[in-house]
């Protein structure tokens, strides 16, 4: 497959207000997850130059308007892009069911930052400059925390040397399932400095952020260099823990019986009343086990068993259940072990991925993949892949 990252192609266009047909000036136009972007002039016109090789989301964003998103491939660039932005329907907090949380940032700010910016060694030098635009809503059924931003988040990543404008479209943390989903469109701009030592530090940190990352994996998978880059693939199945399920059913029956007798206080129910101590010890041990049992192939699989070339610039990746991905060259950071409350010696980083509602994804040479929201990560990547470690897709390894 070809691996050219850049082209000389450009996109021109015009942005207007859909309700008035008047041109909109100073509208932000950029390719998501890159450092390629521009603004519209007083006539609403723009020109987006140096379109990279591959497929990207063009994002057109303006305060008070719905975000415009269009996926464009470098081999099918439109000659002219005419965009009519739709004004946002103002959402009055008082009439929204549930409303926004009062003092939301004071209550949920650290939780949001830990899950959005991350808790890696880079996170302490990555800041949201305008947290006041973030609002939170917590629903009890389902048990989900949602975050909304009225405008682009302005983020300074002093660890990697990037200023980031992030158009947050969705942030949902499901406390019941302990899963996180956030969707958004970042635009990167490199920070400037005359200090060679700082520039070298940024390069070193960017390389550390890249090595063993999901971008590193996708680029290696595309080029069929997984082994050379230290990645090992194994097929993984997560089978239900039948014994734990059986014991849960016993507990559920205890609750049902207690409720039928008028006992509403579940905390006072002795689940193991009338059962001998050895059985109670066994049941307690099983309840401490995970809900699913991992079944892993003993030997690694090859990349061509899950990926093949669709054309000269696109690879198809398809698999069932899960893939476990280990990078034998990258050792788990201490911060990761603290995050998962594990006290052991660090090992090689291990992650798992699955496809949610599709059978395959497409991967490009720059490490981007479509559709991003269809890929679910577990393990190391679920912790590592946050804003503080994020790199633009036009990132290139230092020579």
Tab-separated table of N, CA and C in Angstrom, residues 310-375:
chain	number	residue	atom	x	y	z
A	310	UNK	N	-8.030	-2.774	0.506
A	310	UNK	CA	-9.222	-2.497	-0.286
A	310	UNK	C	-8.842	-1.837	-1.596
A	311	UNK	N	-7.930	-0.864	-1.504
A	311	UNK	CA	-7.380	-0.196	-2.683
A	311	UNK	C	-5.990	0.291	-2.323
A	312	UNK	N	-5.447	1.218	-3.124
A	312	UNK	CA	-4.060	1.648	-2.918
A	312	UNK	C	-3.862	2.500	-1.680
A	313	UNK	N	-4.950	2.972	-1.056
A	313	UNK	CA	-4.797	3.856	0.111
A	313	UNK	C	-5.615	3.395	1.321
A	314	UNK	N	-6.347	2.291	1.199
A	314	UNK	CA	-7.268	1.898	2.264
A	314	UNK	C	-7.118	0.421	2.594
A	315	UNK	N	-7.080	0.116	3.894
A	315	UNK	CA	-7.078	-1.267	4.362
A	315	UNK	C	-8.388	-1.543	5.087
A	316	UNK	N	-8.849	-2.770	4.980
A	316	UNK	CA	-10.043	-3.223	5.694
A	316	UNK	C	-9.592	-4.092	6.867
A	317	UNK	N	-10.124	-3.828	8.034
A	317	UNK	CA	-9.828	-4.639	9.228
A	317	UNK	C	-11.141	-5.221	9.723
A	318	UNK	N	-11.205	-6.541	9.818
A	318	UNK	CA	-12.423	-7.199	10.283
A	318	UNK	C	-12.067	-8.345	11.224
A	319	UNK	N	-12.853	-8.454	12.284
A	319	UNK	CA	-12.642	-9.534	13.243
A	319	UNK	C	-13.905	-9.686	14.084
A	320	UNK	N	-14.026	-10.841	14.741
A	320	UNK	CA	-15.154	-11.100	15.622
A	320	UNK	C	-14.697	-11.075	17.078
A	321	UNK	N	-15.648	-10.869	17.962
A	321	UNK	CA	-15.377	-10.833	19.395
A	321	UNK	C	-14.355	-9.739	19.718
A	322	UNK	N	-13.191	-10.120	20.243
A	322	UNK	CA	-12.185	-9.132	20.644
A	322	UNK	C	-10.828	-9.481	20.034
A	323	UNK	N	-9.975	-8.461	19.986
A	323	UNK	CA	-8.556	-8.659	19.713
A	323	UNK	C	-7.783	-8.173	20.930
A	324	UNK	N	-6.848	-8.995	21.398
A	324	UNK	CA	-5.927	-8.537	22.434
A	324	UNK	C	-4.641	-8.094	21.772
A	325	UNK	N	-4.186	-6.893	22.116
A	325	UNK	CA	-2.990	-6.321	21.497
A	325	UNK	C	-1.985	-5.998	22.586
A	326	UNK	N	-0.830	-6.629	22.501
A	326	UNK	CA	0.263	-6.382	23.440
A	326	UNK	C	1.435	-5.773	22.685
A	327	UNK	N	2.065	-4.769	23.278
A	327	UNK	CA	3.306	-4.249	22.702
A	327	UNK	C	4.442	-4.601	23.655
A	328	UNK	N	5.281	-5.537	23.232
A	328	UNK	CA	6.331	-6.059	24.106
A	328	UNK	C	7.435	-5.040	24.350
A	329	UNK	N	7.449	-3.956	23.568
A	329	UNK	CA	8.491	-2.933	23.727
A	329	UNK	C	8.103	-1.829	24.706
A	330	UNK	N	6.825	-1.755	25.070
A	330	UNK	CA	6.339	-0.671	25.924
A	330	UNK	C	5.883	-1.253	27.256
A	331	UNK	N	6.447	-0.744	28.343
A	331	UNK	CA	6.132	-1.222	29.681
A	331	UNK	C	5.085	-0.307	30.318
A	332	UNK	N	4.169	-0.896	31.077
A	332	UNK	CA	3.100	-0.143	31.725
A	332	UNK	C	3.664	0.943	32.640
A	333	UNK	N	3.182	2.176	32.506
A	333	UNK	CA	3.607	3.233	33.431
A	333	UNK	C	3.041	2.984	34.831
A	334	UNK	N	3.714	3.524	35.831
A	334	UNK	CA	3.248	3.400	37.207
A	334	UNK	C	1.857	4.013	37.356
A	335	UNK	N	1.591	5.127	36.630
A	335	UNK	CA	0.296	5.797	36.721
A	335	UNK	C	-0.846	4.869	36.287
A	336	UNK	N	-0.575	3.998	35.324
A	336	UNK	CA	-1.597	3.059	34.867
A	336	UNK	C	-1.925	2.039	35.952
A	337	UNK	N	-0.901	1.505	36.605
A	337	UNK	CA	-1.126	0.524	37.663
A	337	UNK	C	-1.887	1.138	38.831
A	338	UNK	N	-1.596	2.409	39.135
A	338	UNK	CA	-2.337	3.091	40.188
A	338	UNK	C	-3.788	3.275	39.782
A	339	UNK	N	-4.025	3.575	38.513
A	339	UNK	CA	-5.383	3.817	38.032
A	339	UNK	C	-6.256	2.573	38.147
A	340	UNK	N	-5.679	1.396	37.923
A	340	UNK	CA	-6.455	0.160	37.994
A	340	UNK	C	-6.305	-0.523	39.356
A	341	UNK	N	-5.692	0.211	40.319
A	341	UNK	CA	-5.540	-0.298	41.693
A	341	UNK	C	-4.860	-1.654	41.730
A	342	UNK	N	-3.771	-1.763	40.966
A	342	UNK	CA	-3.011	-3.000	40.914
A	342	UNK	C	-1.603	-2.755	41.440
A	343	UNK	N	-1.172	-3.599	42.349
A	343	UNK	CA	0.161	-3.450	42.945
A	343	UNK	C	0.992	-4.672	42.553
A	344	UNK	N	1.662	-4.532	41.441
A	344	UNK	CA	2.532	-5.579	40.910
A	344	UNK	C	3.611	-4.925	40.079
A	345	UNK	N	4.549	-5.699	39.624
A	345	UNK	CA	5.585	-5.170	38.755
A	345	UNK	C	4.980	-4.843	37.382
A	346	UNK	N	5.415	-3.740	36.770
A	346	UNK	CA	4.890	-3.394	35.436
A	346	UNK	C	5.204	-4.479	34.412
A	347	UNK	N	4.267	-4.668	33.482
A	347	UNK	CA	4.435	-5.652	32.406
A	347	UNK	C	4.277	-4.940	31.064
A	348	UNK	N	4.345	-5.686	29.984
A	348	UNK	CA	4.117	-5.100	28.657
A	348	UNK	C	2.676	-4.602	28.563
A	349	UNK	N	2.494	-3.478	27.901
A	349	UNK	CA	1.156	-2.894	27.786
A	349	UNK	C	0.248	-3.828	26.991
A	350	UNK	N	-0.973	-4.031	27.522
A	350	UNK	CA	-1.936	-4.923	26.883
A	350	UNK	C	-3.290	-4.241	26.801
A	351	UNK	N	-3.866	-4.240	25.609
A	351	UNK	CA	-5.175	-3.644	25.366
A	351	UNK	C	-6.055	-4.656	24.657
A	352	UNK	N	-7.330	-4.347	24.591
A	352	UNK	CA	-8.265	-5.167	23.816
A	352	UNK	C	-9.206	-4.234	23.074
A	353	UNK	N	-9.605	-4.631	21.882
A	353	UNK	CA	-10.546	-3.838	21.100
A	353	UNK	C	-11.655	-4.743	20.578
A	354	UNK	N	-12.824	-4.141	20.380
A	354	UNK	CA	-13.946	-4.854	19.752
A	354	UNK	C	-14.700	-3.880	18.869
A	355	UNK	N	-15.486	-4.408	17.944
A	355	UNK	CA	-16.320	-3.594	17.070
A	355	UNK	C	-17.742	-3.622	17.603
A	356	UNK	N	-18.371	-2.472	17.711
A	356	UNK	CA	-19.667	-2.379	18.367
A	356	UNK	C	-20.819	-2.790	17.465
A	357	UNK	N	-21.041	-2.045	16.383
A	357	UNK	CA	-22.223	-2.279	15.545
A	357	UNK	C	-21.871	-2.546	14.093
A	358	UNK	N	-20.647	-2.906	13.843
A	358	UNK	CA	-20.199	-3.148	12.481
A	358	UNK	C	-19.276	-4.354	12.461
A	359	UNK	N	-19.030	-4.898	11.279
A	359	UNK	CA	-18.168	-6.074	11.155
A	359	UNK	C	-16.745	-5.708	10.754
A	360	UNK	N	-16.548	-4.443	10.321
A	360	UNK	CA	-15.208	-4.056	9.900
A	360	UNK	C	-15.037	-2.542	10.016
A	361	UNK	N	-13.783	-2.095	9.989
A	361	UNK	CA	-13.451	-0.678	9.895
A	361	UNK	C	-12.428	-0.513	8.779
A	362	UNK	N	-12.327	0.704	8.260
A	362	UNK	CA	-11.310	1.013	7.261
A	362	UNK	C	-10.186	1.791	7.925
A	363	UNK	N	-8.952	1.475	7.534
A	363	UNK	CA	-7.761	2.095	8.123
A	363	UNK	C	-6.936	2.728	7.024
A	364	UNK	N	-6.424	3.942	7.294
A	364	UNK	CA	-5.596	4.664	6.333
A	364	UNK	C	-4.149	4.727	6.822
A	365	UNK	N	-3.254	5.158	5.943
A	365	UNK	CA	-1.823	5.118	6.244
A	365	UNK	C	-1.438	6.008	7.417
A	366	UNK	N	-2.200	7.082	7.675
A	366	UNK	CA	-1.858	7.981	8.776
A	366	UNK	C	-2.339	7.478	10.128
A	367	UNK	N	-2.976	6.327	10.153
A	367	UNK	CA	-3.446	5.760	11.407
A	367	UNK	C	-4.894	6.069	11.725
A	368	UNK	N	-5.561	6.849	10.882
A	368	UNK	CA	-6.973	7.138	11.110
A	368	UNK	C	-7.808	5.931	10.697
A	369	UNK	N	-8.992	5.818	11.301
A	369	UNK	CA	-9.870	4.692	10.995
A	369	UNK	C	-11.311	5.163	11.080
A	370	UNK	N	-12.161	4.487	10.349
A	370	UNK	CA	-13.564	4.892	10.244
A	370	UNK	C	-14.471	3.668	10.400
A	371	UNK	N	-15.490	3.769	11.263
A	371	UNK	CA	-15.926	4.963	11.961
A	371	UNK	C	-15.345	4.882	13.370
A	372	UNK	N	-14.717	5.950	13.884
A	372	UNK	CA	-14.020	5.865	15.180
A	372	UNK	C	-14.909	5.412	16.329
A	373	UNK	N	-16.165	5.840	16.346
A	373	UNK	CA	-17.048	5.503	17.461
A	373	UNK	C	-17.443	4.026	17.478
A	374	UNK	N	-17.100	3.290	16.414
A	374	UNK	CA	-17.440	1.873	16.363
A	374	UNK	C	-16.384	0.994	17.029
A	375	UNK	N	-15.247	1.586	17.392
A	375	UNK	CA	-14.163	0.813	18.006
A	375	UNK	C	-14.176	1.031	19.513
